[in-house]
Coordinates of C-alpha atoms in Angstrom, one line a residue:
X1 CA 0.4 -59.0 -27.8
X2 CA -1.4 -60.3 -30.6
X3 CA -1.9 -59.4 -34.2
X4 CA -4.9 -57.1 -35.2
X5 CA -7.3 -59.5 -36.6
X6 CA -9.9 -56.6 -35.0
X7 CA -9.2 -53.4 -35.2
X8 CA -10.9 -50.0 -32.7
X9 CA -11.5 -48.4 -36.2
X10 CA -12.9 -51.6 -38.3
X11 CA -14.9 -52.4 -34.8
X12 CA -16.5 -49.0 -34.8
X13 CA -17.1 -49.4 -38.4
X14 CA -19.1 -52.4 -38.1
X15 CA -20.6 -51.0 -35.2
X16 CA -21.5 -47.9 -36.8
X17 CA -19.8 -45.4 -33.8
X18 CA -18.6 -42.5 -35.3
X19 CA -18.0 -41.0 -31.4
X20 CA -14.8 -41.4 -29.0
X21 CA -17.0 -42.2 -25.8
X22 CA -16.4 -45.3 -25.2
X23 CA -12.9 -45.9 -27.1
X24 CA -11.2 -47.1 -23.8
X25 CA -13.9 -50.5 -23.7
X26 CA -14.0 -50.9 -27.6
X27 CA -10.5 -51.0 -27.8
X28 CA -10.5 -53.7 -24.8
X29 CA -12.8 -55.9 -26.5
X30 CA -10.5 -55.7 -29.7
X31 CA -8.2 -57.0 -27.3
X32 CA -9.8 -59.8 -25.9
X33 CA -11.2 -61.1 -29.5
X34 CA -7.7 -60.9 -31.1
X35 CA -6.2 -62.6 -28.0
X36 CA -9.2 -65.6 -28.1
X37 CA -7.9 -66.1 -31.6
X38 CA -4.5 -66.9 -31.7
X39 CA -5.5 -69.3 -28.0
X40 CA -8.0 -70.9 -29.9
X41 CA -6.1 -71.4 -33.1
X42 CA -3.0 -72.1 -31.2
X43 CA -0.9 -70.0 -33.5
X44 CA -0.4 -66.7 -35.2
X45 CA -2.2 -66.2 -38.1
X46 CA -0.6 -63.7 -40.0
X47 CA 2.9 -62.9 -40.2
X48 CA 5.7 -63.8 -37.0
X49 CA 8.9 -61.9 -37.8
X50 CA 8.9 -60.3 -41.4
X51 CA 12.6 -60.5 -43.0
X52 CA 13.6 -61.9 -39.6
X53 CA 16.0 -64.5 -38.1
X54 CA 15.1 -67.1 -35.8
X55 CA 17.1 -70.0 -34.7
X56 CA 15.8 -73.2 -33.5
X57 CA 16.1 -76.5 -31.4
X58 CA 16.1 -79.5 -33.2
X59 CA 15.6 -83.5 -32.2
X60 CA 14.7 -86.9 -34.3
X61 CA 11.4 -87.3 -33.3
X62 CA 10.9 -83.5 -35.3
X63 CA 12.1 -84.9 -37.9
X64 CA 12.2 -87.7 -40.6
X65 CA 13.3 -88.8 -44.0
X66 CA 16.9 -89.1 -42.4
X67 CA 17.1 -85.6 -40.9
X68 CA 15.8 -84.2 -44.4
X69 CA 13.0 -82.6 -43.4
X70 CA 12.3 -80.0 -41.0
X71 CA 8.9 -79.3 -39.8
X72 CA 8.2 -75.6 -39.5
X73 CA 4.4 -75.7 -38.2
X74 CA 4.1 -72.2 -37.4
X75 CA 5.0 -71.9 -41.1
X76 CA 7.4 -69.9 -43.2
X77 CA 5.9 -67.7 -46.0
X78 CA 9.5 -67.4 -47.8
X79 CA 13.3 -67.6 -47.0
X80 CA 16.1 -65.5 -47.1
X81 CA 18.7 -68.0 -45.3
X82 CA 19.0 -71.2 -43.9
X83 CA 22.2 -72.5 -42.1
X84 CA 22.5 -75.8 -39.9
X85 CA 24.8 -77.0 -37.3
X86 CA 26.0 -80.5 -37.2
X87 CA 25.1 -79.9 -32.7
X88 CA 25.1 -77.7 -30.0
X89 CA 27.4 -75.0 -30.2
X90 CA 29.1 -75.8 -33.6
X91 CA 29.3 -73.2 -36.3
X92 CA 26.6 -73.0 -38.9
X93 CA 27.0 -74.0 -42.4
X94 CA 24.9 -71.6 -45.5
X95 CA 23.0 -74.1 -47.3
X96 CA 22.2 -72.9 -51.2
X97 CA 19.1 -71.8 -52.1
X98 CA 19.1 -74.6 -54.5
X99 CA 19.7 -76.8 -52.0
X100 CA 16.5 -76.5 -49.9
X101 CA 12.5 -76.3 -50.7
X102 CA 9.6 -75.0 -48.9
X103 CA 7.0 -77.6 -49.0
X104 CA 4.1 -78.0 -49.9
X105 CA 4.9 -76.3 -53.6
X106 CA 3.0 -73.2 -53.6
X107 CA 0.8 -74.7 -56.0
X108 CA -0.3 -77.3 -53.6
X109 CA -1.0 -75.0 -50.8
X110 CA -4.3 -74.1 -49.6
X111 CA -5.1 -70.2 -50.8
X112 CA -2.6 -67.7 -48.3
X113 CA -1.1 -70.2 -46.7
X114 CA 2.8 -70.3 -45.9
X115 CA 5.5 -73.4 -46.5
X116 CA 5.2 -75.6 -43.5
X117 CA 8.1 -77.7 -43.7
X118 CA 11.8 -77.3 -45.4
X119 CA 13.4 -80.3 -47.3
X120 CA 17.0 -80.9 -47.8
X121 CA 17.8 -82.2 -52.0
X122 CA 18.3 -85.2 -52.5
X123 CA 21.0 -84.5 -54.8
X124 CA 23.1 -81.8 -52.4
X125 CA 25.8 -79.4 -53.9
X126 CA 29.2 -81.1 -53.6
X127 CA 30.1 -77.8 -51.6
X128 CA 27.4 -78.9 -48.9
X129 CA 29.2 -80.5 -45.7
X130 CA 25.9 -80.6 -44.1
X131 CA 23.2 -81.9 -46.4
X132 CA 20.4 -82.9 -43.4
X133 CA 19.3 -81.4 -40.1
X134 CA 21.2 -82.4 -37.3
X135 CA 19.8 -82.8 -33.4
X136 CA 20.8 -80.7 -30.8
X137 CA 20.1 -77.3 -29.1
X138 CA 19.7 -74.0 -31.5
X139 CA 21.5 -76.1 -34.5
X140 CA 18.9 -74.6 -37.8
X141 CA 19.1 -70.8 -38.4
X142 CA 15.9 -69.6 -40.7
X143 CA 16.2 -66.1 -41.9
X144 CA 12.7 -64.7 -43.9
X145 CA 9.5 -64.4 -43.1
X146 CA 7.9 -66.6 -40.7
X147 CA 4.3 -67.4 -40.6
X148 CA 1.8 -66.1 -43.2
X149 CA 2.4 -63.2 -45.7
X150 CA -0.2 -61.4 -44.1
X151 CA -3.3 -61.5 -41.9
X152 CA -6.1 -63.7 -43.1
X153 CA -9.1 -61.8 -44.5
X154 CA -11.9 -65.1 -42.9
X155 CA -10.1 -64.9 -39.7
X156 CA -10.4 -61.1 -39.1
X157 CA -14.1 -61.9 -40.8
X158 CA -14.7 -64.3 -37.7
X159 CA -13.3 -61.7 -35.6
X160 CA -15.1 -58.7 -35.9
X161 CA -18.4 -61.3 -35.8
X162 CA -17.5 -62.2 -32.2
X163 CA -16.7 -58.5 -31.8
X164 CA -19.9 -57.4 -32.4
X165 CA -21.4 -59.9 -30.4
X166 CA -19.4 -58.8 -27.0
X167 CA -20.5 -55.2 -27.3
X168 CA -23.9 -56.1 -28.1
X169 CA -23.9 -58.7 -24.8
X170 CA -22.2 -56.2 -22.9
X171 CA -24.3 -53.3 -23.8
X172 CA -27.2 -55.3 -22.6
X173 CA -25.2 -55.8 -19.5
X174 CA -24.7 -60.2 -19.5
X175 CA -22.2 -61.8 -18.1
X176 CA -20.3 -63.1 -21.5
X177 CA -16.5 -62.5 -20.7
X178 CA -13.0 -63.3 -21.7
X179 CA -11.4 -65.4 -19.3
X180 CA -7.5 -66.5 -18.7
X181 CA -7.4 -69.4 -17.1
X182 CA -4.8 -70.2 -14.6
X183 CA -2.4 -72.4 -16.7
X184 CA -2.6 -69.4 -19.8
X185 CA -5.6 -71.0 -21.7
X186 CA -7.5 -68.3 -22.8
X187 CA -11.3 -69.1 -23.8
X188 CA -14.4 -66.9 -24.2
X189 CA -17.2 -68.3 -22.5
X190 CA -20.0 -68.1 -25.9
X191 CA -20.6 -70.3 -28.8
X192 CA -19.0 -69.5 -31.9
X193 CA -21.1 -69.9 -34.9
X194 CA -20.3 -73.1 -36.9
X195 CA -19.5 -71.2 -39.8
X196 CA -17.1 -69.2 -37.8
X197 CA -16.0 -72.5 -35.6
X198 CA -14.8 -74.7 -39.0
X199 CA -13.0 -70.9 -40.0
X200 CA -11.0 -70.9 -37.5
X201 CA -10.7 -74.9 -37.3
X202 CA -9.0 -74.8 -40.0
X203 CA -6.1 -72.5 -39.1
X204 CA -5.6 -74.6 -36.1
X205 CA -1.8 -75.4 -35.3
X206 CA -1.6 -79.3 -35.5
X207 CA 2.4 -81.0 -34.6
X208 CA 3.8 -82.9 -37.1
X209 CA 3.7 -86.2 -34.9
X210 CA 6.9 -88.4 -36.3
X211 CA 6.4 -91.8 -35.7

């Protein structure tokens, strides 16, 4: 299920419906728009798991700077834990809070946007067995929360623009659908607006390609 980016009573807003009539279809098209949006983007946009635990696979070619750096392109608004294993199956070490950093610096990140990698120091605490990220199966533990803080105010923007265009295309009875194709690509079969198209561009989910 994806995040409310659209919403039946923001929709109806815009819309200017103050009736229940036609709830049922409204609500399906709030559907289909927030759906489109996390296909097209290729991620979440707002937040994953607030105050949540998630553990993770982990292999060199996600990683570089000697294991240092993990790459967390979903991204990761703030942490409440972070523990390591040295592989599959071992226990997991705590590391310090002083011990890690979620990069880029707030102060270098675009406006709303979360952390999207973790760095080991440099200089480790001599109480650190583990200072780096090891390979194997389910060996980094991130407790927090995972993606962004919240939903982004230009994505919901773009998506109660496309909303408005469905009902108005499907009150006038076209053919413009949502379609889910048969390996789970989802794609709506109109033309964004460029405007809306370099929105939502830019909240694209892009790998961190280690060479």
């Amino acid at each position: 299920m994806a995040l409310p980016y659209v919403t039946l009573a923001g929709g109806k807003s815009r819309l200017g419906i103050t009736n229940t009539t036609d709830d049922v279809l409204l609500q399906s098209l709030a559907d289909e728009v927030n759906g489109f949006i996390e296909s097209y983007c290729g991620r979440v946009v707002g937040p994953i798991g607030t105050g949540s635990t998630f553990t993770f696979h982990h292999w060199p070619s996600d990683a570089h700077d000697t294991g240092r750096v993990f790459p967390v392109p979903w991204g990761i608004a703030s942490t409440t834990s972070l523990e390591v294993a040295p592989y599959t199956g071992a226990a997991f070490e705590t590391i310090p809070a002083t011990d890690f950093f979620l990069m880029p610096a707030p102060q270098d990140r675009e406006a709303g946007w979360p952390a999207t990698e973790i760095h080991m120091s440099d200089i480790p605490s001599a109480s650190v067995g583990q200072p780096y990220f090891a390979a194997g199966y389910n060996v980094v533990r991130i407790g927090g929360n995972h993606g962004f803080d919240a939903i982004q105010v230009d994505v919901s923007e773009v998506g109660y623009n496309l909303y408005v265009t469905l009902w108005r295309s499907k009150a006038a009875g076209t053919s413009d659908t949502f379609v889910i194709g048969p390996e789970g690509d989802r794609t709506m079969e109109r033309s964004l607006s460029d405007k809306d198209r370099h929105t939502l561009n830019r909240y694209r989910r892009r790998e961190v390609t280690i060479p």
